[in-house]
Amino acid sequence: MRGGDRNSTDAGDEAALTRRSLLAAAAGAGVASTAGCSGVRTPADVAEAASIGGNVAYFRGPDQVRPDSEVFLDARRREQFRTEHVYGARHVPVDDLTARTETDAGLVPDADALADRLGALGLTRDTDVVVYGSSVGSRVSRVVFVLEYLGHEGDVSVLNGGYEAWNGRVGVGSRSPRGATYEASPQEEFVVTRDWIAERVGSFNADGPGLVDVRPPEAYLGARKSPELVASNDRHGHIPGAIDVHWTGNVDGRMLAEPGTLAGLYFNNAGLSQSGRTVVYGQGNVNPTHTWLVLRALGAEDVCLYDGGFAEWANVPEDRRGRYPVETKTTTVVETSGSVGGGGGGGFSCTG
């Protein structure tokens, strides 16, 4: 067992509870039992429904992970983690994994800062990891992106269905894990810069790379007075040549949308190539990692992230805007039908 893998609980016996045992205890105590009722789904049913079949990378259901040999990273808010989490999980504050550094070509991930955060979680490059959130939203995908960008060598998986699909052991409370040294080996091919994009304006989604804007269509179109417009942006619209595929179309409730449907969305409707380079960007550097992850999971061979995002592109000094243009008229919006969430309480975040 890796150092720090067992986490402290407020009551030791609570850590060994499972969702199945909680359900049984409730029935035994006289709470209205659902056994045999038509249409009722048990925790085992939910876990089974989250299983992923076929040739899809990263995403796995609760019955497809190895809780005794993999480290679970909880990307939810800290109060959710403290209330209850996968037994032995370590809390990873996603805001700690967005650090960037300025270069002459534009913003790029701060590899040293990111490696320090992973080391503080007790991770090394060979640790097998399962990341989960309230759903399979972008809080989760940002963690996966950082691991892959830093050259992680262990297995990296996402718990399909999020914590609500988990039916194994749970724990409560929190304790800081024993720290480790994370030796980063940044994979520079996973990111592009503002200047890299500027040099290719006019070629995207034609003879050059694919460029996908993951923001809501209203932001992509620069729709006047839309609540989707970010007030801190000096300009509104999108990078010339980009197509819009709102990232929430990747998710159906708390689970990954049907993989065949996603493949049709990106490789047919959006016209992206599985073998050619595709760049994804959003307002910042969290949401676009979800499309980055989904494209890789579907077998796309060369997907990278513009980590500076539209916030960097839209807010260059006025005298440099000719090199970094924004457009609203040439538009391609690919309709999506997914939604992030699952109903109910629990403080669910739109990013999962």
Tab-separated table of C-alpha atoms in Angstrom, residues 66-328:
chain	number	residue	atom	x	y	z
A	66	ARG	CA	-9.166	-1.616	-8.873
A	67	PRO	CA	-9.708	0.169	-5.547
A	68	ASP	CA	-6.989	-1.826	-3.791
A	69	SER	CA	-4.226	-0.858	-6.213
A	70	GLU	CA	-5.211	2.551	-7.605
A	71	VAL	CA	-5.148	5.958	-5.938
A	72	PHE	CA	-8.468	7.812	-6.175
A	73	LEU	CA	-8.391	11.576	-6.644
A	74	ASP	CA	-11.544	13.460	-5.663
A	75	ALA	CA	-12.013	16.624	-7.742
A	76	ARG	CA	-15.200	17.789	-6.000
A	77	ARG	CA	-15.407	20.718	-3.606
A	78	ARG	CA	-13.698	20.193	-0.283
A	79	GLU	CA	-16.932	20.185	1.734
A	80	GLN	CA	-18.291	17.372	-0.437
A	81	PHE	CA	-15.078	15.426	0.028
A	82	ARG	CA	-15.136	15.817	3.807
A	83	THR	CA	-18.754	14.693	4.016
A	84	GLU	CA	-18.104	11.437	2.147
A	85	HIS	CA	-15.717	10.098	-0.470
A	86	VAL	CA	-14.263	6.945	-1.936
A	87	TYR	CA	-12.334	5.223	0.822
A	88	GLY	CA	-8.678	6.263	0.710
A	89	ALA	CA	-9.280	9.045	-1.820
A	90	ARG	CA	-7.200	12.214	-1.811
A	91	HIS	CA	-8.752	15.593	-2.430
A	92	VAL	CA	-7.349	17.516	-5.387
A	93	PRO	CA	-8.349	21.214	-5.501
A	94	VAL	CA	-8.769	21.839	-9.232
A	95	ASP	CA	-7.932	25.540	-8.854
A	96	ASP	CA	-4.439	24.412	-7.852
A	97	LEU	CA	-4.014	22.738	-11.237
A	98	THR	CA	-4.614	25.758	-13.482
A	99	ALA	CA	-1.259	27.487	-12.950
A	100	ARG	CA	0.267	29.095	-16.042
A	101	THR	CA	3.456	30.924	-16.840
A	102	GLU	CA	4.108	33.680	-19.381
A	103	THR	CA	6.434	33.085	-22.330
A	104	ASP	CA	7.250	35.276	-25.324
A	105	ALA	CA	4.775	33.160	-27.336
A	106	GLY	CA	1.999	33.370	-24.729
A	107	LEU	CA	0.738	31.525	-21.670
A	108	VAL	CA	1.632	27.857	-21.105
A	109	PRO	CA	1.042	25.485	-18.166
A	110	ASP	CA	3.427	26.033	-15.260
A	111	ALA	CA	4.956	22.553	-15.111
A	112	ASP	CA	6.909	23.157	-11.906
A	113	ALA	CA	3.902	24.469	-9.980
A	114	LEU	CA	1.684	21.659	-11.254
A	115	ALA	CA	4.260	19.008	-10.348
A	116	ASP	CA	4.526	20.452	-6.840
A	117	ARG	CA	0.765	20.088	-6.395
A	118	LEU	CA	0.783	16.467	-7.521
A	119	GLY	CA	3.710	15.737	-5.244
A	120	ALA	CA	1.789	17.251	-2.328
A	121	LEU	CA	-0.888	14.624	-3.013
A	122	GLY	CA	1.702	11.896	-2.566
A	123	LEU	CA	1.762	11.024	-6.258
A	124	THR	CA	4.706	9.886	-8.326
A	125	ARG	CA	4.788	9.399	-12.085
A	126	ASP	CA	4.134	5.655	-11.837
A	127	THR	CA	1.049	5.885	-9.580
A	128	ASP	CA	-2.093	4.335	-11.058
A	129	VAL	CA	-4.833	6.964	-10.664
A	130	VAL	CA	-8.642	7.117	-10.856
A	131	VAL	CA	-10.104	10.632	-10.962
A	132	TYR	CA	-13.726	11.328	-10.061
A	133	GLY	CA	-16.054	14.240	-9.406
A	134	SER	CA	-19.773	14.784	-9.034
A	135	SER	CA	-19.980	13.750	-12.688
A	136	VAL	CA	-17.485	13.306	-15.522
A	137	GLY	CA	-17.285	17.082	-15.951
A	138	SER	CA	-14.368	19.382	-16.631
A	139	ARG	CA	-13.078	19.507	-13.057
A	140	VAL	CA	-12.174	15.874	-13.603
A	141	SER	CA	-10.739	16.319	-17.087
A	142	ARG	CA	-8.442	19.136	-15.944
A	143	VAL	CA	-6.823	16.746	-13.465
A	144	VAL	CA	-6.362	14.152	-16.216
A	145	PHE	CA	-4.883	16.739	-18.566
A	146	VAL	CA	-2.333	17.865	-15.976
A	147	LEU	CA	-1.262	14.282	-15.292
A	148	GLU	CA	-0.813	13.541	-18.983
A	149	TYR	CA	0.892	16.858	-19.711
A	150	LEU	CA	3.440	16.186	-16.977
A	151	GLY	CA	4.268	12.794	-18.501
A	152	HIS	CA	2.454	10.525	-16.071
A	153	GLU	CA	3.474	6.894	-16.617
A	154	GLY	CA	0.901	5.138	-14.441
A	155	ASP	CA	-2.624	4.348	-15.594
A	156	VAL	CA	-5.006	7.328	-15.581
A	157	SER	CA	-8.752	6.647	-15.500
A	158	VAL	CA	-11.974	8.606	-15.034
A	159	LEU	CA	-14.801	7.154	-12.928
A	160	ASN	CA	-17.784	7.222	-15.271
A	161	GLY	CA	-20.935	8.347	-13.471
A	162	GLY	CA	-18.974	10.255	-10.854
A	163	TYR	CA	-19.235	9.682	-7.141
A	164	GLU	CA	-22.964	8.962	-7.324
A	165	ALA	CA	-22.201	5.781	-9.273
A	166	TRP	CA	-19.735	4.513	-6.665
A	167	ASN	CA	-20.963	1.495	-4.673
A	168	GLY	CA	-17.760	0.516	-2.896
A	169	ARG	CA	-16.178	1.495	0.429
A	170	VAL	CA	-16.524	5.101	1.539
A	171	GLY	CA	-14.771	7.324	4.041
A	172	VAL	CA	-15.424	10.640	5.756
A	173	GLY	CA	-13.256	13.496	7.000
A	174	SER	CA	-9.847	14.205	5.526
A	175	ARG	CA	-6.146	13.947	6.208
A	176	SER	CA	-3.196	15.293	4.284
A	177	PRO	CA	-1.376	12.513	2.435
A	178	ARG	CA	2.342	11.939	2.806
A	179	GLY	CA	4.101	14.091	0.239
A	180	ALA	CA	6.303	12.838	-2.574
A	181	THR	CA	8.511	14.240	-5.316
A	182	TYR	CA	6.776	14.318	-8.680
A	183	GLU	CA	9.395	14.292	-11.432
A	184	ALA	CA	7.661	16.038	-14.319
A	185	SER	CA	8.492	15.405	-17.948
A	186	PRO	CA	6.278	17.950	-19.774
A	187	GLN	CA	4.739	16.738	-23.026
A	188	GLU	CA	4.984	19.951	-25.019
A	189	GLU	CA	2.998	18.499	-27.922
A	190	PHE	CA	-0.137	18.627	-25.752
A	191	VAL	CA	-0.259	22.436	-25.780
A	192	VAL	CA	-0.064	25.289	-28.269
A	193	THR	CA	0.526	28.975	-27.653
A	194	ARG	CA	-1.150	32.187	-28.732
A	195	ASP	CA	1.593	32.778	-31.328
A	196	TRP	CA	1.321	29.221	-32.684
A	197	ILE	CA	-2.337	29.904	-33.403
A	198	ALA	CA	-1.663	33.385	-34.825
A	199	GLU	CA	0.750	31.907	-37.372
A	200	ARG	CA	-1.992	29.562	-38.653
A	201	VAL	CA	-5.026	31.861	-38.779
A	202	GLY	CA	-6.690	31.278	-42.124
A	203	SER	CA	-5.876	27.568	-42.278
A	204	PHE	CA	-7.953	26.112	-39.447
A	205	ASN	CA	-10.546	23.490	-40.368
A	206	ALA	CA	-9.509	23.798	-44.002
A	207	ASP	CA	-6.066	22.557	-45.050
A	208	GLY	CA	-4.605	23.072	-41.591
A	209	PRO	CA	-5.360	21.818	-38.082
A	210	GLY	CA	-8.837	21.587	-36.623
A	211	LEU	CA	-9.734	24.327	-34.147
A	212	VAL	CA	-12.620	23.794	-31.724
A	213	ASP	CA	-14.157	26.453	-29.487
A	214	VAL	CA	-15.867	24.668	-26.574
A	215	ARG	CA	-17.786	27.682	-25.212
A	216	PRO	CA	-21.565	28.144	-25.464
A	217	PRO	CA	-22.685	29.269	-28.945
A	218	GLU	CA	-23.692	32.715	-27.633
A	219	ALA	CA	-20.119	33.380	-26.473
A	220	TYR	CA	-18.678	31.997	-29.706
A	221	LEU	CA	-20.987	34.243	-31.761
A	222	GLY	CA	-20.373	37.288	-29.583
A	223	ALA	CA	-24.142	37.659	-29.220
A	224	ARG	CA	-24.851	41.145	-27.908
A	225	LYS	CA	-26.216	41.347	-24.345
A	226	SER	CA	-25.970	37.570	-23.908
A	227	PRO	CA	-25.277	36.497	-20.311
A	228	GLU	CA	-22.718	34.095	-21.770
A	229	LEU	CA	-20.417	36.985	-22.683
A	230	VAL	CA	-17.564	37.455	-20.223
A	231	ALA	CA	-17.419	41.052	-19.076
A	232	SER	CA	-13.652	41.013	-18.579
A	233	ASN	CA	-13.056	40.269	-22.268
A	234	ASP	CA	-12.126	43.355	-24.307
A	235	ARG	CA	-13.454	41.657	-27.448
A	236	HIS	CA	-16.160	39.077	-28.114
A	237	GLY	CA	-16.497	36.405	-30.764
A	238	HIS	CA	-14.048	33.635	-31.613
A	239	ILE	CA	-10.673	32.899	-33.146
A	240	PRO	CA	-11.033	33.010	-36.951
A	241	GLY	CA	-11.720	29.603	-38.475
A	242	ALA	CA	-12.821	27.934	-35.250
A	243	ILE	CA	-15.928	25.778	-35.121
A	244	ASP	CA	-18.097	25.697	-32.016
A	245	VAL	CA	-18.945	22.444	-30.227
A	246	HIS	CA	-20.110	23.231	-26.702
A	247	TRP	CA	-18.266	20.889	-24.363
A	248	THR	CA	-21.353	19.940	-22.327
A	249	GLY	CA	-22.470	17.884	-25.321
A	250	ASN	CA	-19.876	15.332	-24.164
A	251	VAL	CA	-21.863	14.519	-21.046
A	252	ASP	CA	-25.216	12.876	-20.410
A	253	GLY	CA	-26.163	13.667	-16.826
A	254	ARG	CA	-23.259	12.359	-14.757
A	255	MET	CA	-21.886	10.001	-17.396
A	256	LEU	CA	-20.037	10.181	-20.671
A	257	ALA	CA	-22.465	10.523	-23.557
A	258	GLU	CA	-22.809	7.473	-25.800
A	259	PRO	CA	-19.373	7.044	-27.465
A	260	GLY	CA	-20.785	6.250	-30.898
A	261	THR	CA	-22.831	9.438	-30.792
A	262	LEU	CA	-19.770	11.439	-29.775
A	263	ALA	CA	-17.696	9.950	-32.580
A	264	GLY	CA	-20.395	11.020	-35.049
A	265	LEU	CA	-20.544	14.486	-33.490
A	266	TYR	CA	-16.830	15.187	-33.830
A	267	PHE	CA	-15.651	13.153	-36.803
A	268	ASN	CA	-18.757	13.479	-38.975
A	269	ASN	CA	-20.734	16.579	-37.981
A	270	ALA	CA	-17.720	18.685	-36.990
A	271	GLY	CA	-15.509	17.155	-39.692
A	272	LEU	CA	-12.467	16.656	-37.439
A	273	SER	CA	-9.738	14.207	-38.377
A	274	GLN	CA	-8.767	11.354	-36.082
A	275	SER	CA	-5.200	11.432	-37.353
A	276	GLY	CA	-4.646	15.168	-37.965
A	277	ARG	CA	-3.966	17.773	-35.291
A	278	THR	CA	-6.905	19.294	-33.435
A	279	VAL	CA	-6.635	22.265	-31.071
A	280	VAL	CA	-9.301	22.957	-28.444
A	281	TYR	CA	-9.820	26.161	-26.494
A	282	GLY	CA	-12.357	27.816	-24.199
A	283	GLN	CA	-12.561	30.937	-22.085
A	284	GLY	CA	-9.972	29.527	-19.681
A	285	ASN	CA	-8.083	26.256	-19.344
A	286	VAL	CA	-10.530	23.992	-17.494
A	287	ASN	CA	-13.591	23.372	-19.695
A	288	PRO	CA	-11.661	22.735	-22.938
A	289	THR	CA	-9.775	19.880	-21.305
A	290	HIS	CA	-13.016	17.911	-21.416
A	291	THR	CA	-13.152	17.973	-25.204
A	292	TRP	CA	-9.394	17.276	-25.250
A	293	LEU	CA	-10.010	14.183	-23.120
A	294	VAL	CA	-13.047	12.951	-25.044
A	295	LEU	CA	-11.306	13.241	-28.404
A	296	ARG	CA	-8.350	11.262	-27.063
A	297	ALA	CA	-10.694	8.693	-25.554
A	298	LEU	CA	-12.297	8.246	-28.983
A	299	GLY	CA	-8.947	7.565	-30.631
A	300	ALA	CA	-7.909	10.973	-31.974
A	301	GLU	CA	-4.139	10.827	-32.257
A	302	ASP	CA	-3.043	14.466	-31.991
A	303	VAL	CA	-5.145	16.674	-29.721
A	304	CYS	CA	-3.735	19.697	-27.946
A	305	LEU	CA	-4.946	22.521	-25.736
A	306	TYR	CA	-4.588	26.259	-26.137
A	307	ASP	CA	-4.011	26.809	-22.429
A	308	GLY	CA	-4.135	30.611	-22.630
A	309	GLY	CA	-7.701	30.401	-23.909
A	310	PHE	CA	-9.924	33.069	-25.371
A	311	ALA	CA	-9.316	35.231	-22.296
A	312	GLU	CA	-5.695	35.658	-23.371
A	313	TRP	CA	-6.493	36.042	-27.081
A	314	ALA	CA	-9.291	38.594	-26.609
A	315	ASN	CA	-7.331	40.785	-24.228
A	316	VAL	CA	-4.058	41.416	-26.036
A	317	PRO	CA	-3.001	45.086	-26.118
A	318	GLU	CA	-4.875	47.132	-28.691
A	319	ASP	CA	-1.802	47.737	-30.833
A	320	ARG	CA	-1.315	43.958	-31.292
A	321	ARG	CA	-4.864	42.958	-32.195
A	322	GLY	CA	-4.093	42.772	-35.890
A	323	ARG	CA	-1.976	39.687	-35.206
A	324	TYR	CA	-4.659	38.157	-32.988
A	325	PRO	CA	-7.978	38.849	-34.756
A	326	VAL	CA	-11.459	38.005	-33.492
A	327	GLU	CA	-14.436	37.325	-35.729
A	328	THR	CA	-18.189	36.866	-35.330
